[in-house]
Amino acid sequence: MQQTDNLPKNAANYAPLTPVSLLERAAWIFPDKVAVIDDDRSLTYAEFHERCRRLASTLAGLGVGFGDTVSFLCRNTHEMLEAHYFIPMSGAVLNALNTRLDAAALGFIMQHGHARVLFYDTEFEPLVMQAIATLAQPPRLVAIARSAGPSQGLAEFDYETLCARGDPNYQRPPVEDEWQSISLNYTSGTTGNPKGVVYHHRGAWLAAMTNAMAMQMNANSVYLWTLPMFHCNGWDYTWAVTAVCGTHVCLAKVETREVIARIRRYGVTTMCGAPVVLNSLVNDMHNAGLKLDHPVQFSVGGAAPPSAVIQRGREIGFDITHLYGLTESYGPATVCERQPAWESLPLDQLATQISHQGVRTHAIEGVMVADPDTLKPVPSDGETLGELMLRGNTLMKGYLDNPKATDAAFRGGWFHTGDLGVMHPDGYVEVKDRSKDIIISGGENISSKEVEEVLYRHPAILEAAVVAMPDEKWGETPCAFVTLRDPNAPLSEADVLAWCRKNLAGFKIPHKVVFGELPKTSTGKIRKNVLRDDLRTQP
């Protein structure tokens, strides 16, 4: 061993990484700068930091100890943002709950995650009553009284009362090990119970810094919360915006009118969301003849966002960056880095290019498309399918109390995403489908994404999903489910099939088209399992 390797770590040259320190830094540098804008109040960084210190100091009195889980049921408000700091400040683990779940799912998560305390907006009090009624050991309850009115007596404590009672000079205990758990998130799986995904302080810090760099954010950035903070901790932008000392603009519900109003009022520079959010905003703005007053960065994440959505978004004024990730990867794991040569491409070609999932983010060490059994990478030809795999610093510790699933996910030293894709000659990854969504017709593989891409390009179609339909001759064939921009539009099945016939090989053309609203998960993903089940149960 060389002498350079014998030098020890000490308190002067090493500190475990934690995103909690980012708020402390911001409050030191910009104490009087507006950090958070919400409907009921605005907070400077000094006020934001003090409130978090006060709240952190109260958790021990609620029986919360090191490593305990604290659940939080609230929309994108300053309280939910504060939870991302004051809970880990105390050494506890944040469990941000999906506000769209039913009582049974919430009850399962709190039981499985061993929640000691539940903070909840009184808007959800009836739901909370149902959820905790099934628990053998219900958590202690803290009510957050916002516009929905005060608690009806279910909770023991009131959020603002606790905050006022707390110690403004509270000193958080040091993070001894950056592998220490910081948050517990649950997958939004379409079947069975969700899995608990555990994040650590190191990964959260690195993900925050990575995402800030990916979006070129700085102290002038104004971030609008159109992405749920409960989803992968808001893709870590709960910490990333603070890292650059930017401004958080809260938004409880994503409504196009409110989004546009906040963009104009506060000079929003940055937003994030799923393709369904971008698609809805763009469609509403297009129908109203509206365009943005200034360019706004929009990070869109999803396994298969249609290039047509990206194209329409750019026409409205969104400067779109495509990201790819999962709950298990702290949100974004790849980013479609823009190449200078792309800017000279026609808009439709540019949209196709930037719809690729791209290259690894700074904190991800490796991305490959490979055979899931042999781990042999596929050729970089843009055609050969393989499973997308990841390894690096922003991957979960594992699934809570589920070693079998953890081992399966990390087999061979790679995280297996379950997404099928190709590697292009330029080194950019493109996801073609979930492994379970590939349609095998007469021995030929059909990517549901490819067919959906064609459907999304039809001017009358708002949303589309393609799944396998049982077929006696071919085994299975594509079936298209579509939602029209105008439900009264005179678009028939024959019209849709004619459009596909012009743009697809014959064996890829859907054999059936179903019109109507598409079922979605609580995070906005189209529930293809429901569509497949509907087809199987039809005579």
Short mmCIF file of C-alpha atoms in Angstrom, two decimals, residues 281-517:
data_model
loop_
_atom_site.label_atom_id
_atom_site.label_comp_id
_atom_site.label_asym_id
_atom_site.label_seq_id
_atom_site.Cartn_x
_atom_site.Cartn_y
_atom_site.Cartn_z
CA LEU A 281 -50.97 20.96 -19.70
CA VAL A 282 -50.00 21.18 -23.36
CA ASN A 283 -53.41 20.03 -24.56
CA ASP A 284 -55.26 22.53 -22.34
CA MET A 285 -52.97 25.39 -23.37
CA HIS A 286 -53.21 24.49 -27.06
CA ASN A 287 -57.02 24.38 -26.93
CA ALA A 288 -57.06 27.79 -25.21
CA GLY A 289 -54.57 29.25 -27.68
CA LEU A 290 -52.05 29.95 -24.92
CA LYS A 291 -48.27 29.99 -25.01
CA LEU A 292 -45.74 30.67 -22.29
CA ASP A 293 -44.39 34.21 -21.85
CA HIS A 294 -40.87 32.84 -21.35
CA PRO A 295 -39.19 29.44 -21.81
CA VAL A 296 -39.64 27.05 -18.90
CA GLN A 297 -37.46 23.99 -18.33
CA PHE A 298 -39.66 20.91 -18.00
CA SER A 299 -38.12 17.59 -16.98
CA VAL A 300 -40.40 14.82 -18.14
CA GLY A 301 -39.87 11.35 -16.75
CA GLY A 302 -41.31 8.05 -17.81
CA ALA A 303 -40.37 4.80 -19.45
CA ALA A 304 -41.97 5.70 -22.74
CA PRO A 305 -42.98 9.34 -23.27
CA PRO A 306 -44.29 9.85 -26.80
CA SER A 307 -42.18 12.10 -29.01
CA ALA A 308 -45.41 13.81 -30.12
CA VAL A 309 -45.97 15.06 -26.57
CA ILE A 310 -42.44 16.43 -26.46
CA GLN A 311 -42.91 18.16 -29.82
CA ARG A 312 -46.18 19.82 -28.76
CA GLY A 313 -44.65 20.90 -25.47
CA ARG A 314 -41.79 22.67 -27.18
CA GLU A 315 -44.25 24.47 -29.43
CA ILE A 316 -46.04 25.82 -26.31
CA GLY A 317 -42.74 27.07 -24.84
CA PHE A 318 -41.51 24.26 -22.60
CA ASP A 319 -37.81 23.48 -23.01
CA ILE A 320 -38.08 19.75 -22.43
CA THR A 321 -35.45 17.44 -20.99
CA HIS A 322 -36.23 13.76 -20.85
CA LEU A 323 -35.25 11.77 -17.77
CA TYR A 324 -35.64 8.11 -16.90
CA GLY A 325 -35.71 6.43 -13.54
CA LEU A 326 -37.62 4.42 -10.99
CA THR A 327 -38.52 4.62 -7.33
CA GLU A 328 -35.55 2.33 -6.70
CA SER A 329 -33.13 4.82 -8.32
CA TYR A 330 -34.17 7.95 -6.37
CA GLY A 331 -36.03 9.06 -9.48
CA PRO A 332 -33.86 10.09 -12.46
CA ALA A 333 -31.02 7.71 -13.37
CA THR A 334 -30.50 8.73 -17.00
CA VAL A 335 -30.87 12.04 -18.81
CA CYS A 336 -31.10 12.73 -22.51
CA GLU A 337 -28.20 15.19 -22.69
CA ARG A 338 -28.70 17.53 -25.63
CA GLN A 339 -26.03 17.41 -28.33
CA PRO A 340 -25.27 20.71 -30.16
CA ALA A 341 -25.81 19.08 -33.57
CA TRP A 342 -29.40 18.23 -32.65
CA GLU A 343 -30.49 21.86 -32.65
CA SER A 344 -30.37 21.99 -36.44
CA LEU A 345 -32.80 19.07 -36.75
CA PRO A 346 -36.43 19.64 -37.78
CA LEU A 347 -38.68 19.75 -34.73
CA ASP A 348 -40.23 16.33 -35.31
CA GLN A 349 -36.79 14.70 -35.60
CA LEU A 350 -35.52 16.61 -32.56
CA ALA A 351 -38.54 15.42 -30.56
CA THR A 352 -37.79 11.82 -31.48
CA GLN A 353 -34.14 12.25 -30.51
CA ILE A 354 -34.80 13.79 -27.12
CA SER A 355 -37.46 11.21 -26.30
CA HIS A 356 -34.64 8.68 -25.83
CA GLN A 357 -33.81 7.84 -22.24
CA GLY A 358 -30.24 9.01 -22.80
CA VAL A 359 -27.07 8.52 -20.78
CA ARG A 360 -26.30 8.00 -17.10
CA THR A 361 -26.56 10.83 -14.63
CA HIS A 362 -23.51 11.95 -12.66
CA ALA A 363 -24.14 9.67 -9.66
CA ILE A 364 -24.85 6.53 -11.70
CA GLU A 365 -21.71 4.52 -12.42
CA GLY A 366 -23.04 2.27 -15.13
CA VAL A 367 -25.92 1.79 -17.54
CA MET A 368 -26.15 -1.18 -19.86
CA VAL A 369 -28.66 -3.00 -22.00
CA ALA A 370 -27.98 -6.69 -21.67
CA ASP A 371 -29.31 -10.22 -21.60
CA PRO A 372 -30.92 -10.49 -18.12
CA ASP A 373 -29.57 -14.02 -17.58
CA THR A 374 -26.04 -13.86 -18.96
CA LEU A 375 -25.50 -10.11 -18.33
CA LYS A 376 -23.88 -9.91 -21.77
CA PRO A 377 -24.44 -6.44 -23.31
CA VAL A 378 -26.42 -6.35 -26.53
CA PRO A 379 -24.90 -4.77 -29.66
CA SER A 380 -25.16 -0.97 -29.86
CA ASP A 381 -27.23 -1.14 -33.02
CA GLY A 382 -30.45 0.53 -31.89
CA GLU A 383 -32.36 -2.67 -32.66
CA THR A 384 -31.36 -5.55 -30.40
CA LEU A 385 -33.55 -5.74 -27.30
CA GLY A 386 -32.16 -6.30 -23.83
CA GLU A 387 -32.97 -5.39 -20.24
CA LEU A 388 -31.91 -1.96 -19.01
CA MET A 389 -29.67 -2.31 -15.95
CA LEU A 390 -28.14 0.23 -13.60
CA ARG A 391 -25.46 0.45 -10.94
CA GLY A 392 -24.23 3.38 -8.91
CA ASN A 393 -24.61 5.61 -5.89
CA THR A 394 -28.24 6.58 -6.30
CA LEU A 395 -29.82 3.16 -6.07
CA MET A 396 -31.85 2.05 -3.07
CA LYS A 397 -30.42 0.23 -0.08
CA GLY A 398 -33.02 -2.43 -0.77
CA TYR A 399 -36.65 -3.38 -0.18
CA LEU A 400 -37.79 -3.19 3.45
CA ASP A 401 -38.19 -6.65 5.02
CA ASN A 402 -37.99 -8.30 1.60
CA PRO A 403 -34.53 -9.87 1.10
CA LYS A 404 -35.77 -12.16 -1.66
CA ALA A 405 -36.95 -9.27 -3.83
CA THR A 406 -33.80 -7.28 -2.99
CA ASP A 407 -31.51 -10.11 -4.05
CA ALA A 408 -33.46 -10.61 -7.28
CA ALA A 409 -33.30 -6.90 -8.11
CA PHE A 410 -29.52 -6.74 -7.58
CA ARG A 411 -28.53 -10.09 -9.05
CA GLY A 412 -25.18 -10.12 -10.82
CA GLY A 413 -24.15 -6.78 -9.33
CA TRP A 414 -26.62 -4.79 -11.41
CA PHE A 415 -30.06 -3.39 -10.66
CA HIS A 416 -32.54 -5.02 -13.02
CA THR A 417 -35.13 -2.42 -14.03
CA GLY A 418 -37.49 -4.79 -15.85
CA ASP A 419 -37.53 -2.36 -18.78
CA LEU A 420 -36.57 -3.57 -22.24
CA GLY A 421 -34.60 -1.28 -24.50
CA VAL A 422 -31.89 -0.84 -27.07
CA MET A 423 -28.50 0.82 -27.06
CA HIS A 424 -28.01 3.21 -29.97
CA PRO A 425 -24.65 3.61 -31.75
CA ASP A 426 -24.25 7.03 -30.09
CA GLY A 427 -24.38 5.39 -26.63
CA TYR A 428 -27.87 6.64 -25.82
CA VAL A 429 -30.39 4.23 -24.33
CA GLU A 430 -33.95 3.98 -25.62
CA VAL A 431 -36.55 2.08 -23.61
CA LYS A 432 -38.89 0.11 -25.83
CA ASP A 433 -41.18 -1.47 -23.27
CA ARG A 434 -41.62 -3.09 -19.92
CA SER A 435 -40.71 -6.75 -20.28
CA LYS A 436 -44.30 -7.69 -19.45
CA ASP A 437 -45.66 -5.32 -22.12
CA ILE A 438 -43.86 -6.73 -25.16
CA ILE A 439 -46.41 -8.29 -27.54
CA ILE A 440 -45.33 -11.53 -29.20
CA SER A 441 -47.45 -12.08 -32.30
CA GLY A 442 -46.73 -15.11 -34.46
CA GLY A 443 -43.20 -15.21 -33.04
CA GLU A 444 -42.53 -11.53 -33.81
CA ASN A 445 -41.84 -9.03 -31.00
CA ILE A 446 -43.97 -5.89 -31.14
CA SER A 447 -43.07 -2.92 -28.97
CA SER A 448 -46.23 -1.40 -27.52
CA LYS A 449 -44.34 1.89 -27.28
CA GLU A 450 -43.69 1.95 -31.02
CA VAL A 451 -47.39 1.55 -31.78
CA GLU A 452 -48.28 4.14 -29.13
CA GLU A 453 -45.84 6.61 -30.69
CA VAL A 454 -47.76 6.38 -33.96
CA LEU A 455 -51.11 6.80 -32.21
CA TYR A 456 -49.94 9.86 -30.29
CA ARG A 457 -49.00 11.54 -33.55
CA HIS A 458 -52.64 11.50 -34.65
CA PRO A 459 -53.99 15.03 -34.08
CA ALA A 460 -57.28 13.77 -32.58
CA ILE A 461 -55.72 11.40 -30.01
CA LEU A 462 -54.84 12.66 -26.53
CA GLU A 463 -53.68 9.43 -24.89
CA ALA A 464 -52.99 5.90 -26.06
CA ALA A 465 -52.06 2.53 -24.63
CA VAL A 466 -51.42 -0.70 -26.50
CA VAL A 467 -51.56 -4.15 -24.91
CA ALA A 468 -51.58 -7.77 -25.99
CA MET A 469 -54.93 -9.31 -26.89
CA PRO A 470 -55.31 -13.12 -27.04
CA ASP A 471 -55.61 -14.45 -30.59
CA GLU A 472 -56.20 -18.05 -31.64
CA LYS A 473 -54.06 -17.80 -34.78
CA TRP A 474 -51.20 -15.49 -33.73
CA GLY A 475 -51.11 -16.17 -29.98
CA GLU A 476 -51.60 -12.47 -29.27
CA THR A 477 -52.08 -9.29 -31.26
CA PRO A 478 -52.04 -5.57 -30.40
CA CYS A 479 -55.15 -3.88 -29.07
CA ALA A 480 -55.20 -0.07 -28.87
CA PHE A 481 -56.99 1.91 -26.18
CA VAL A 482 -57.28 5.61 -27.00
CA THR A 483 -58.65 8.78 -25.41
CA LEU A 484 -59.69 11.49 -27.84
CA ARG A 485 -58.95 15.18 -27.38
CA ASP A 486 -62.61 15.83 -28.16
CA PRO A 487 -64.86 12.94 -27.09
CA ASN A 488 -67.32 13.97 -29.79
CA ALA A 489 -64.75 13.89 -32.58
CA PRO A 490 -65.86 11.76 -35.58
CA LEU A 491 -62.94 9.34 -35.32
CA SER A 492 -63.76 5.69 -35.94
CA GLU A 493 -61.86 2.47 -35.45
CA ALA A 494 -61.37 2.31 -39.23
CA ASP A 495 -59.81 5.80 -39.16
CA VAL A 496 -57.35 4.80 -36.45
CA LEU A 497 -56.38 1.59 -38.24
CA ALA A 498 -55.90 3.48 -41.52
CA TRP A 499 -53.56 5.88 -39.72
CA CYS A 500 -51.57 2.97 -38.31
CA ARG A 501 -51.45 1.27 -41.69
CA LYS A 502 -49.67 4.32 -43.11
CA ASN A 503 -47.03 4.33 -40.38
CA LEU A 504 -46.47 0.73 -39.24
CA ALA A 505 -45.55 -2.65 -40.60
CA GLY A 506 -48.62 -4.79 -41.18
CA PHE A 507 -48.08 -7.21 -38.29
CA LYS A 508 -47.83 -4.28 -35.82
CA ILE A 509 -51.23 -2.78 -36.68
CA PRO A 510 -53.75 -3.15 -33.83
CA HIS A 511 -56.52 -5.66 -34.43
CA LYS A 512 -58.91 -3.70 -32.25
CA VAL A 513 -59.40 -0.10 -31.07
CA VAL A 514 -61.26 0.80 -27.86
CA PHE A 515 -62.24 4.42 -27.16
CA GLY A 516 -62.58 5.91 -23.67
CA GLU A 517 -60.75 7.10 -20.55
#
